mmCIF file of C-alpha atoms in Angstrom:
data_model
loop_
_atom_site.group_PDB
_atom_site.id
_atom_site.type_symbol
_atom_site.label_atom_id
_atom_site.label_comp_id
_atom_site.label_asym_id
_atom_site.label_seq_id
_atom_site.Cartn_x
_atom_site.Cartn_y
_atom_site.Cartn_z
ATOM 1 C CA MET A 1 22.536 -87.295 -53.081
ATOM 2 C CA ARG A 2 22.614 -84.502 -50.301
ATOM 3 C CA LEU A 3 21.993 -81.704 -52.330
ATOM 4 C CA TYR A 4 19.092 -83.217 -54.732
ATOM 5 C CA GLY A 5 17.659 -84.693 -51.689
ATOM 6 C CA ARG A 6 17.820 -81.824 -49.495
ATOM 7 C CA GLN A 7 15.787 -79.961 -52.195
ATOM 8 C CA ILE A 8 13.695 -82.597 -53.192
ATOM 9 C CA PHE A 9 12.352 -83.438 -49.795
ATOM 10 C CA SER A 10 12.245 -79.868 -48.655
ATOM 11 C CA HIS A 11 8.816 -79.751 -51.094
ATOM 12 C CA VAL A 12 7.030 -82.753 -48.893
ATOM 13 C CA GLY A 13 4.891 -83.116 -45.792
ATOM 14 C CA PRO A 14 5.765 -85.166 -42.488
ATOM 15 C CA ASN A 15 3.412 -87.943 -43.813
ATOM 16 C CA THR A 16 5.657 -88.290 -46.893
ATOM 17 C CA LEU A 17 8.883 -88.048 -44.919
ATOM 18 C CA LEU A 18 7.992 -90.924 -42.842
ATOM 19 C CA SER A 19 7.237 -92.769 -45.736
ATOM 20 C CA LEU A 20 10.381 -92.130 -47.442
ATOM 21 C CA ARG A 21 12.393 -92.516 -44.609
ATOM 22 C CA LEU A 22 11.538 -96.400 -44.781
ATOM 23 C CA VAL A 23 12.661 -96.735 -48.739
ATOM 24 C CA ASN A 24 16.165 -98.040 -48.280
ATOM 25 C CA LYS A 25 18.959 -97.421 -45.766
ATOM 26 C CA GLN A 26 20.481 -94.160 -47.738
ATOM 27 C CA PHE A 27 17.126 -92.554 -47.544
ATOM 28 C CA HIS A 28 16.757 -93.382 -43.594
ATOM 29 C CA ALA A 29 20.335 -92.277 -42.798
ATOM 30 C CA PHE A 30 19.773 -89.070 -44.750
ATOM 31 C CA LEU A 31 16.675 -88.278 -43.263
ATOM 32 C CA SER A 32 17.355 -89.304 -39.575
ATOM 33 C CA ALA A 33 20.743 -87.027 -39.713
ATOM 34 C CA LYS A 34 20.535 -84.263 -37.386
ATOM 35 C CA SER A 35 21.437 -82.271 -40.347
ATOM 36 C CA SER A 36 17.815 -82.852 -42.004
ATOM 37 C CA ASP A 37 16.063 -81.278 -38.993
ATOM 38 C CA SER A 38 15.294 -78.286 -41.081
ATOM 39 C CA ILE A 39 13.695 -80.372 -43.747
ATOM 40 C CA TRP A 40 11.921 -81.990 -40.689
ATOM 41 C CA LYS A 41 10.609 -78.469 -39.490
ATOM 42 C CA ALA A 42 9.701 -77.106 -42.727
ATOM 43 C CA ALA A 43 7.546 -80.180 -43.346
ATOM 44 C CA ARG A 44 5.960 -79.698 -39.656
ATOM 45 C CA ARG A 45 5.183 -75.910 -40.739
ATOM 46 C CA ARG A 46 3.771 -76.704 -44.278
ATOM 47 C CA ALA A 47 1.243 -79.027 -42.455
ATOM 48 C CA LYS A 48 0.458 -76.251 -40.093
ATOM 49 C CA LEU A 49 1.469 -77.969 -36.951
ATOM 50 C CA PRO A 50 2.578 -76.040 -33.853
ATOM 51 C CA ASP A 51 5.750 -76.407 -32.162
ATOM 52 C CA ILE A 52 5.984 -78.865 -29.607
ATOM 53 C CA GLU A 53 8.446 -79.258 -26.610
ATOM 54 C CA ASP A 54 10.488 -82.344 -25.686
ATOM 55 C CA MET A 55 10.328 -84.193 -28.816
ATOM 56 C CA THR A 56 12.456 -84.223 -32.049
ATOM 57 C CA GLU A 57 10.830 -83.357 -35.406
ATOM 58 C CA ILE A 58 10.865 -87.024 -36.336
ATOM 59 C CA GLN A 59 9.142 -88.332 -33.242
ATOM 60 C CA TYR A 60 6.498 -85.846 -33.526
ATOM 61 C CA ALA A 61 5.551 -86.621 -36.988
ATOM 62 C CA GLU A 62 5.629 -90.308 -35.905
ATOM 63 C CA LEU A 63 3.382 -89.445 -33.078
ATOM 64 C CA MET A 64 0.745 -87.294 -35.641
ATOM 65 C CA PHE A 65 1.092 -89.421 -38.620
ATOM 66 C CA GLY A 66 2.731 -92.761 -37.631
ATOM 67 C CA LYS A 67 1.087 -95.782 -38.514
ATOM 68 C CA THR A 68 2.930 -98.405 -36.019
ATOM 69 C CA CYS A 69 1.867 -99.480 -32.601
ATOM 70 C CA GLN A 70 4.019 -98.191 -30.166
ATOM 71 C CA GLY A 71 3.130 -101.248 -27.589
ATOM 72 C CA CYS A 72 3.794 -104.280 -29.661
ATOM 73 C CA TYR A 73 5.643 -102.089 -32.813
ATOM 74 C CA GLY A 74 3.275 -104.078 -35.276
ATOM 75 C CA ASP A 75 2.753 -101.911 -38.605
ATOM 76 C CA LYS A 76 -0.210 -104.438 -39.879
ATOM 77 C CA VAL A 77 -2.366 -103.751 -36.711
ATOM 78 C CA GLY A 78 -5.199 -101.868 -38.678
ATOM 79 C CA LYS A 79 -6.200 -98.459 -36.855
ATOM 80 C CA VAL A 80 -3.882 -96.863 -34.629
ATOM 81 C CA TYR A 81 -4.817 -94.494 -31.806
ATOM 82 C CA HIS A 82 -2.972 -91.386 -31.669
ATOM 83 C CA ASP A 83 -3.079 -90.208 -28.166
ATOM 84 C CA PHE A 84 -1.505 -87.094 -28.130
ATOM 85 C CA PHE A 85 -1.837 -86.541 -23.915
ATOM 86 C CA LEU A 86 0.472 -89.568 -23.544
ATOM 87 C CA ARG A 87 2.296 -88.940 -26.749
ATOM 88 C CA LYS A 88 1.870 -92.691 -27.815
ATOM 89 C CA ASN A 89 0.597 -94.494 -30.908
ATOM 90 C CA PHE A 90 -1.552 -97.144 -29.891
ATOM 91 C CA CYS A 91 -3.440 -100.185 -31.880
ATOM 92 C CA LYS A 92 -6.818 -101.507 -30.157
ATOM 93 C CA ARG A 93 -5.316 -104.731 -28.624
ATOM 94 C CA CYS A 94 -2.142 -102.526 -26.824
ATOM 95 C CA ARG A 95 -4.593 -99.613 -25.859
ATOM 96 C CA ARG A 96 -7.010 -101.979 -23.902
ATOM 97 C CA SER A 97 -4.281 -103.740 -22.343
ATOM 98 C CA LYS A 98 -1.958 -100.966 -21.612
ATOM 99 C CA ILE A 99 -4.359 -98.468 -20.485
ATOM 100 C CA VAL A 100 -6.869 -98.892 -17.643
ATOM 101 C CA ASP A 101 -9.430 -97.098 -16.298
ATOM 102 C CA VAL A 102 -8.117 -96.078 -12.746
ATOM 103 C CA THR A 103 -11.504 -95.122 -11.279
ATOM 104 C CA LYS A 104 -12.552 -98.924 -11.607
ATOM 105 C CA LEU A 105 -8.774 -100.687 -10.867
ATOM 106 C CA SER A 106 -10.295 -101.936 -7.713
ATOM 107 C CA LYS A 107 -13.285 -103.437 -9.325
ATOM 108 C CA ASP A 108 -11.467 -104.821 -12.297
ATOM 109 C CA ILE A 109 -8.336 -106.132 -10.756
ATOM 110 C CA PRO A 110 -9.192 -106.001 -6.994
ATOM 111 C CA ASP A 111 -5.979 -108.305 -6.346
ATOM 112 C CA VAL A 112 -3.498 -105.935 -7.960
ATOM 113 C CA ALA A 113 -5.452 -102.866 -6.262
ATOM 114 C CA ALA A 114 -5.180 -103.892 -3.097
ATOM 115 C CA ARG A 115 -1.518 -104.587 -3.489
ATOM 116 C CA LEU A 116 -0.524 -100.995 -4.797
ATOM 117 C CA HIS A 117 0.561 -98.250 -2.552
ATOM 118 C CA PRO A 118 -2.014 -95.818 -1.647
ATOM 119 C CA LEU A 119 -0.592 -92.934 -3.774
ATOM 120 C CA ALA A 120 0.044 -95.437 -6.989
ATOM 121 C CA VAL A 121 -2.930 -93.949 -8.989
ATOM 122 C CA ASP A 122 -1.840 -90.471 -8.165
ATOM 123 C CA CYS A 123 1.776 -91.290 -10.001
ATOM 124 C CA VAL A 124 0.684 -92.776 -13.184
ATOM 125 C CA ILE A 125 0.296 -90.780 -16.291
ATOM 126 C CA LYS A 126 -3.266 -89.850 -17.151
ATOM 127 C CA SER A 127 -4.765 -89.177 -20.584
ATOM 128 C CA ALA A 128 -6.868 -86.289 -21.236
ATOM 129 C CA ARG A 129 -8.532 -88.576 -23.963
ATOM 130 C CA LYS A 130 -11.646 -90.581 -22.896
ATOM 131 C CA TYR A 131 -11.590 -94.252 -24.001
ATOM 132 C CA ARG A 132 -14.840 -96.214 -24.483
ATOM 133 C CA VAL A 133 -15.616 -98.680 -21.699
ATOM 134 C CA GLY A 134 -18.970 -100.060 -22.434
ATOM 135 C CA ARG A 135 -21.430 -97.893 -23.106
ATOM 136 C CA ARG A 136 -19.613 -94.803 -20.809
ATOM 137 C CA ALA A 137 -16.484 -92.891 -21.367
ATOM 138 C CA ALA A 138 -14.268 -93.042 -18.913
ATOM 139 C CA PRO A 139 -10.737 -91.507 -17.619
ATOM 140 C CA THR A 140 -7.579 -93.308 -18.304
ATOM 141 C CA SER A 141 -4.130 -93.888 -17.409
ATOM 142 C CA LEU A 142 -0.813 -95.475 -18.989
ATOM 143 C CA THR A 143 -0.258 -98.322 -16.657
ATOM 144 C CA ASN A 144 3.394 -99.134 -15.938
ATOM 145 C CA SER A 145 3.937 -102.921 -16.082
ATOM 146 C CA ARG A 146 6.781 -102.955 -13.484
ATOM 147 C CA LEU A 147 4.491 -100.665 -11.006
ATOM 148 C CA LEU A 148 1.717 -103.605 -11.222
ATOM 149 C CA SER A 149 4.241 -106.448 -11.437
ATOM 150 C CA SER A 150 6.504 -105.218 -8.179
ATOM 151 C CA ALA A 151 3.532 -104.409 -5.701
ATOM 152 C CA PRO A 152 4.337 -106.457 -2.743
ATOM 153 C CA PRO A 153 2.195 -109.299 -2.180
#
């Protein structure tokens, strides 16, 4: 399987490799192995995607082509929104619940905003993407639930 699999898998793109990884345990083990990095790298180059640091080839393919929400890990969530700056894929529900408009935090959740340290807003990961809030686009941040839940009363 390894010789033939390597030859066959070396001719498909990252989207197809992600799908093939889910076919059975043998494909998953083969495509998840460190020795298959060259297959994923060739698939990424074939898709004309640039190199990226701090991610494995599989994580990069999942970010670009994945259909699973990384907030609730649901795979039947409809459209998945790929946020390349945050390096996360979210469904609509998780995007609304896990990403907040930091400029409106004190208006939307005043009790939480009042308990946060003044520099807490500067510590959250900010996205370059503008999510629609009402009719205006707003800068967004990925919230850390531990940050909000551990704020002193």
